[in-house]
GROMACS .gro file of C-alpha atoms in nm:
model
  200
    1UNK     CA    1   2.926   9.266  -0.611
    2UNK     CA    2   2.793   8.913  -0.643
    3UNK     CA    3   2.575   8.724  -0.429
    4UNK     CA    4   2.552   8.330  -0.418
    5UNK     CA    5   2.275   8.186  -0.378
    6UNK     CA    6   2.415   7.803  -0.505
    7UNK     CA    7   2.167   7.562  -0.570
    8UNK     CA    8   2.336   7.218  -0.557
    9UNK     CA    9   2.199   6.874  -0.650
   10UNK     CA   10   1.810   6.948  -0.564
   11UNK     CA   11   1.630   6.650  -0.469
   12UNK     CA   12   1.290   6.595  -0.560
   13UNK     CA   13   0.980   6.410  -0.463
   14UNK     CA   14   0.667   6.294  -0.722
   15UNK     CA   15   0.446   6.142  -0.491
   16UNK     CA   16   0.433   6.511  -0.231
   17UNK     CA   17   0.528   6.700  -0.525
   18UNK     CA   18   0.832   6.861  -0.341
   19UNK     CA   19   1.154   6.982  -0.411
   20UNK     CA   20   1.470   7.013  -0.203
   21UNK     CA   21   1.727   7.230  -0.242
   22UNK     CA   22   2.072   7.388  -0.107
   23UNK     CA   23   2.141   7.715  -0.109
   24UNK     CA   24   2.368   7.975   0.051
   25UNK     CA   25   2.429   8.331   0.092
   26UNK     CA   26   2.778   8.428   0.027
   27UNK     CA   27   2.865   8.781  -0.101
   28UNK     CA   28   3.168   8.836  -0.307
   29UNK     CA   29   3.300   9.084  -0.512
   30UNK     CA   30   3.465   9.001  -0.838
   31UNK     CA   31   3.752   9.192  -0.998
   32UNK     CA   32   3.933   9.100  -1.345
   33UNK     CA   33   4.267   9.193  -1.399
   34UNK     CA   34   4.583   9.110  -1.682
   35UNK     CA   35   4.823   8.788  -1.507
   36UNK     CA   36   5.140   8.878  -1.405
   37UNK     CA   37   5.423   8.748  -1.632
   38UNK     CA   38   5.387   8.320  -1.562
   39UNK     CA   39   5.075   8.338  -1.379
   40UNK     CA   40   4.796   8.269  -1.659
   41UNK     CA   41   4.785   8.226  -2.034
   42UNK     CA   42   4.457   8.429  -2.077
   43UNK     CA   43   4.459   8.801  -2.126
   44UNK     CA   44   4.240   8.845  -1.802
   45UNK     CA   45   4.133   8.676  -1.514
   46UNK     CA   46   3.890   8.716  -1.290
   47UNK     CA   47   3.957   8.688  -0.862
   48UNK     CA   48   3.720   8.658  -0.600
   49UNK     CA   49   3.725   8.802  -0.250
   50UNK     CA   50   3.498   8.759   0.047
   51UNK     CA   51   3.267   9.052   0.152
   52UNK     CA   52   3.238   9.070   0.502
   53UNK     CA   53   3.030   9.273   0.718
   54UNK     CA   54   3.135   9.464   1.000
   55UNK     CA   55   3.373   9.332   1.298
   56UNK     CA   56   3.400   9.073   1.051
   57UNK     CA   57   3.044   8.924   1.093
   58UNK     CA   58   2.901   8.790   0.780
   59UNK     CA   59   2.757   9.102   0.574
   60UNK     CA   60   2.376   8.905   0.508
   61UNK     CA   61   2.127   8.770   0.781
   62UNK     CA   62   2.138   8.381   0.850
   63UNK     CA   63   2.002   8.121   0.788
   64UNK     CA   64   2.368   8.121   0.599
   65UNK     CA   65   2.358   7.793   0.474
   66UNK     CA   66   1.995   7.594   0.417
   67UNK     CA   67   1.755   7.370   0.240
   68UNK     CA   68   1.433   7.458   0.137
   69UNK     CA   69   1.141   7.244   0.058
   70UNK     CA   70   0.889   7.442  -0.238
   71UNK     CA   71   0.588   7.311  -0.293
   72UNK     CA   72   0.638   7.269  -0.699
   73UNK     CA   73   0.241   7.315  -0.722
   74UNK     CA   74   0.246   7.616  -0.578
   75UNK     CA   75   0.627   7.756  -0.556
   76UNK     CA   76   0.543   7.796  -0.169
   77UNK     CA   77   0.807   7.722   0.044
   78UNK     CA   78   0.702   7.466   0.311
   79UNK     CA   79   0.997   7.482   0.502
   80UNK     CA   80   1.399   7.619   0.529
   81UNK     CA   81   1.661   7.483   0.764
   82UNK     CA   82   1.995   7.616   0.846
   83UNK     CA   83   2.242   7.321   0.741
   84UNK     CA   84   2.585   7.331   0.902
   85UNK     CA   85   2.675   7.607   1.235
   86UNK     CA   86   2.736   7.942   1.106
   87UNK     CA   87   2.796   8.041   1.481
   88UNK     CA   88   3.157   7.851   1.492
   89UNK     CA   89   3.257   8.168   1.301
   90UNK     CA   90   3.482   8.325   1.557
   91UNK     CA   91   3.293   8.669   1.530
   92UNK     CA   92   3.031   8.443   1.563
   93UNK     CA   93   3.136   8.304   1.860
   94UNK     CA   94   3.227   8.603   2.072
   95UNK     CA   95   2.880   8.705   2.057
   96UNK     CA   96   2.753   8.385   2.227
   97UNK     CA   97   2.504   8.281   2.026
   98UNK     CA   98   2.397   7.904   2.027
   99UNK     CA   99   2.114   7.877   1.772
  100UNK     CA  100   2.247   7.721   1.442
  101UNK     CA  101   2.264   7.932   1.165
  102UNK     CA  102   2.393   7.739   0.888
  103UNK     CA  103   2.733   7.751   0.720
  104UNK     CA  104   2.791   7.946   0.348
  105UNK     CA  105   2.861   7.613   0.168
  106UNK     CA  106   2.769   7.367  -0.054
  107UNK     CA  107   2.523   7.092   0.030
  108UNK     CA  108   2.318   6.813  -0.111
  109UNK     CA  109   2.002   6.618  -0.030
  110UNK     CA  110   1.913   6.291  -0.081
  111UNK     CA  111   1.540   6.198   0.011
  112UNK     CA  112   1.396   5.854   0.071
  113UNK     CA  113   1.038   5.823   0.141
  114UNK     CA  114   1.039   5.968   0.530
  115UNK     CA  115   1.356   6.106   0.567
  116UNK     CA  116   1.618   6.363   0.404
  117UNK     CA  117   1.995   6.326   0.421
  118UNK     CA  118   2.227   6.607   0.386
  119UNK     CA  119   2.572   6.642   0.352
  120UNK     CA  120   2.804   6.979   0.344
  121UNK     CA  121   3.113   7.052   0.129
  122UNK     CA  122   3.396   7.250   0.330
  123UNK     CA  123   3.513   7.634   0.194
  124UNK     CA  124   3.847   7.709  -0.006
  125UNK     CA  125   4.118   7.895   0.088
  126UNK     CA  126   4.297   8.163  -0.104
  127UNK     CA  127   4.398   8.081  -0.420
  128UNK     CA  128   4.767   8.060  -0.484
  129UNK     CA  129   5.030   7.962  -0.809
  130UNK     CA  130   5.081   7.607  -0.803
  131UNK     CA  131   5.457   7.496  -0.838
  132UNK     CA  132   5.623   7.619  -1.147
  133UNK     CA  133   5.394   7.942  -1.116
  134UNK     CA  134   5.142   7.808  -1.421
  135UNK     CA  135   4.823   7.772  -1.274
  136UNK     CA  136   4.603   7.905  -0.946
  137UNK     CA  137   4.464   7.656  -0.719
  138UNK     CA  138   4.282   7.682  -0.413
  139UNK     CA  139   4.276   7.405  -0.079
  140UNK     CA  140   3.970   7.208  -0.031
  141UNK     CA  141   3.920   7.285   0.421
  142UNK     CA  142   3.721   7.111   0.615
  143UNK     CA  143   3.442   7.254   0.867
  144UNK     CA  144   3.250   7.104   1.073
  145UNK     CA  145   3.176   6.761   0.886
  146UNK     CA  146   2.903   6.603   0.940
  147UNK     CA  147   2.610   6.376   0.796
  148UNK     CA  148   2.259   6.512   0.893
  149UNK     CA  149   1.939   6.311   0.878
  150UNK     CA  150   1.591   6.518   0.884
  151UNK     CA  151   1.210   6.463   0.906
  152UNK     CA  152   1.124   6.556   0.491
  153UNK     CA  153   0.767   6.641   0.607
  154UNK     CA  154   0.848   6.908   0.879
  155UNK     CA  155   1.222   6.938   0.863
  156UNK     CA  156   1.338   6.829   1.191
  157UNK     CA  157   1.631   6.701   1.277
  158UNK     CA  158   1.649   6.317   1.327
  159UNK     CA  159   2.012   6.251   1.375
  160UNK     CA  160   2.370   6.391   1.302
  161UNK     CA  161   2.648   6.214   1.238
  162UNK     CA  162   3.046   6.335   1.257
  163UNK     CA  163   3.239   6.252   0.914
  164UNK     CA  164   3.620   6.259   0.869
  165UNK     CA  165   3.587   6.516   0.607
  166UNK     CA  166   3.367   6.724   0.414
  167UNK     CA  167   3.165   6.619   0.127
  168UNK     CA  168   3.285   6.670  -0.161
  169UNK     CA  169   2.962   6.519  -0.398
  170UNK     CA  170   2.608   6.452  -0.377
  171UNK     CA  171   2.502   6.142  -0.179
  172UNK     CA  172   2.354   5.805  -0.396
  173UNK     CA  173   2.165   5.558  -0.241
  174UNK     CA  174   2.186   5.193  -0.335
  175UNK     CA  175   2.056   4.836  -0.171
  176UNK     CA  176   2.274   4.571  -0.135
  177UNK     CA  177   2.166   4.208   0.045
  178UNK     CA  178   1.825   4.394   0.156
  179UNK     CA  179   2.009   4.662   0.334
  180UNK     CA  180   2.013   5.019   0.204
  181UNK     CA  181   2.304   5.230   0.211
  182UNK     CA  182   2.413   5.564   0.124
  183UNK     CA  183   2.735   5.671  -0.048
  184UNK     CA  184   2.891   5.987  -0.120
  185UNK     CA  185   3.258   6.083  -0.132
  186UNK     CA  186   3.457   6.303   0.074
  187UNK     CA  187   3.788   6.493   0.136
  188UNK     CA  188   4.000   6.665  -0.141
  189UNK     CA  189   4.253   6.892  -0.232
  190UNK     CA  190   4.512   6.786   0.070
  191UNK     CA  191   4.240   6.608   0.254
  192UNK     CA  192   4.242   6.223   0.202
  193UNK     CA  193   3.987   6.118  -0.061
  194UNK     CA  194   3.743   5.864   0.111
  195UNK     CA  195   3.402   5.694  -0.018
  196UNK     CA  196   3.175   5.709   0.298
  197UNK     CA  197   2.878   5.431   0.249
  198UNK     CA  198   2.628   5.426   0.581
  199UNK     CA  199   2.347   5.201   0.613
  200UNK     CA  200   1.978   5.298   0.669
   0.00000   0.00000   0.00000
């Protein structure tokens, strides 16, 4: 068994000395195997399948999804968030639970000098053969998009914003006529590609 613990794009501060970073807690376990006849030219490959816990709850404790702030003097943490809502799993749901938990994906940080901005990718679905049987892909789904916008010092949350789709990068920021924006693209897979830019 494997367990993911993805960082992704960590953001960093000099001035406070802090880092930022995504992680999430998704057990797998991995099995290699020979292709059947079309399916792969290598003599093994490797496939991935979900762990769940029971009833089909997640097997691990939430936060699920997060971003931690260390203390890169120290290695302290000085705070962790839950990024994205764990509890619109439908086990999730039934149990009524309303406090966010975070979702097992992807995200990214991008700090300016009072606030952090996170975005979330969306989760893959099973891979299958593409046509003509050569290759395994796997569909890019969207969950929950949104654009979130948090105090960097303490970790509360400012503002959050609906998206038309996942992220699919880490978010740049850029000025442009004394306005300052932030970028990052979106969607994939059969989700329409999109370059989301939002000003500050």
């Amino acid at each position: 068994m494997a367990l993911s613990r993805c960082p992704a794009s960590p953001a960093a501060r000099t001035e406070t000395g802090t880092l930022y970073i995504g992680t999430y807690r998704l057990p797998f376990v991995v099995s290699v195997r020979k292709p059947r006849p079309g399916e792969s030219s290598y003599d093994f490959i490797g496939e991935f399948r979900y762990l769940p816990g029971p009833r089909g709850l997640p097997l691990l404790k939430p936060p699920f999804g997060s971003i931690a702030a260390i203390d890169m003097n120290t290695g302290e943490h000085r705070w962790r968030i839950p990024v994205g809502r764990g509890e619109l799993f439908p086990a999730i749901r039934q149990l009524g639970l309303s406090e966010r938990m975070g979702f097992p994906g992807r995200s990214w940080a991008l700090v300016t000098k009072t606030v952090m901005i996170v975005v979330q990718m969306g989760y893959f679905g099973s891979p299958r053969l593409a046509p003509g049987g050569t290759r395994r892909i796997a569909d890019l789904n969207n969950f929950d998009p949104h654009l979130w916008v948090y105090d960097k010092a303490s970790g509360e949350m400012l503002a959050e914003i609906a998206l038309p789709a996942n992220a699919t990068g880490a978010p740049i920021t850029y000025m442009a006529d004394g306005k300052q924006f932030i970028a990052f693209p979106v969607g994939g897979g059969p989700i329409v590609e999109e370059l989301i830019a939002v000003s500050l």
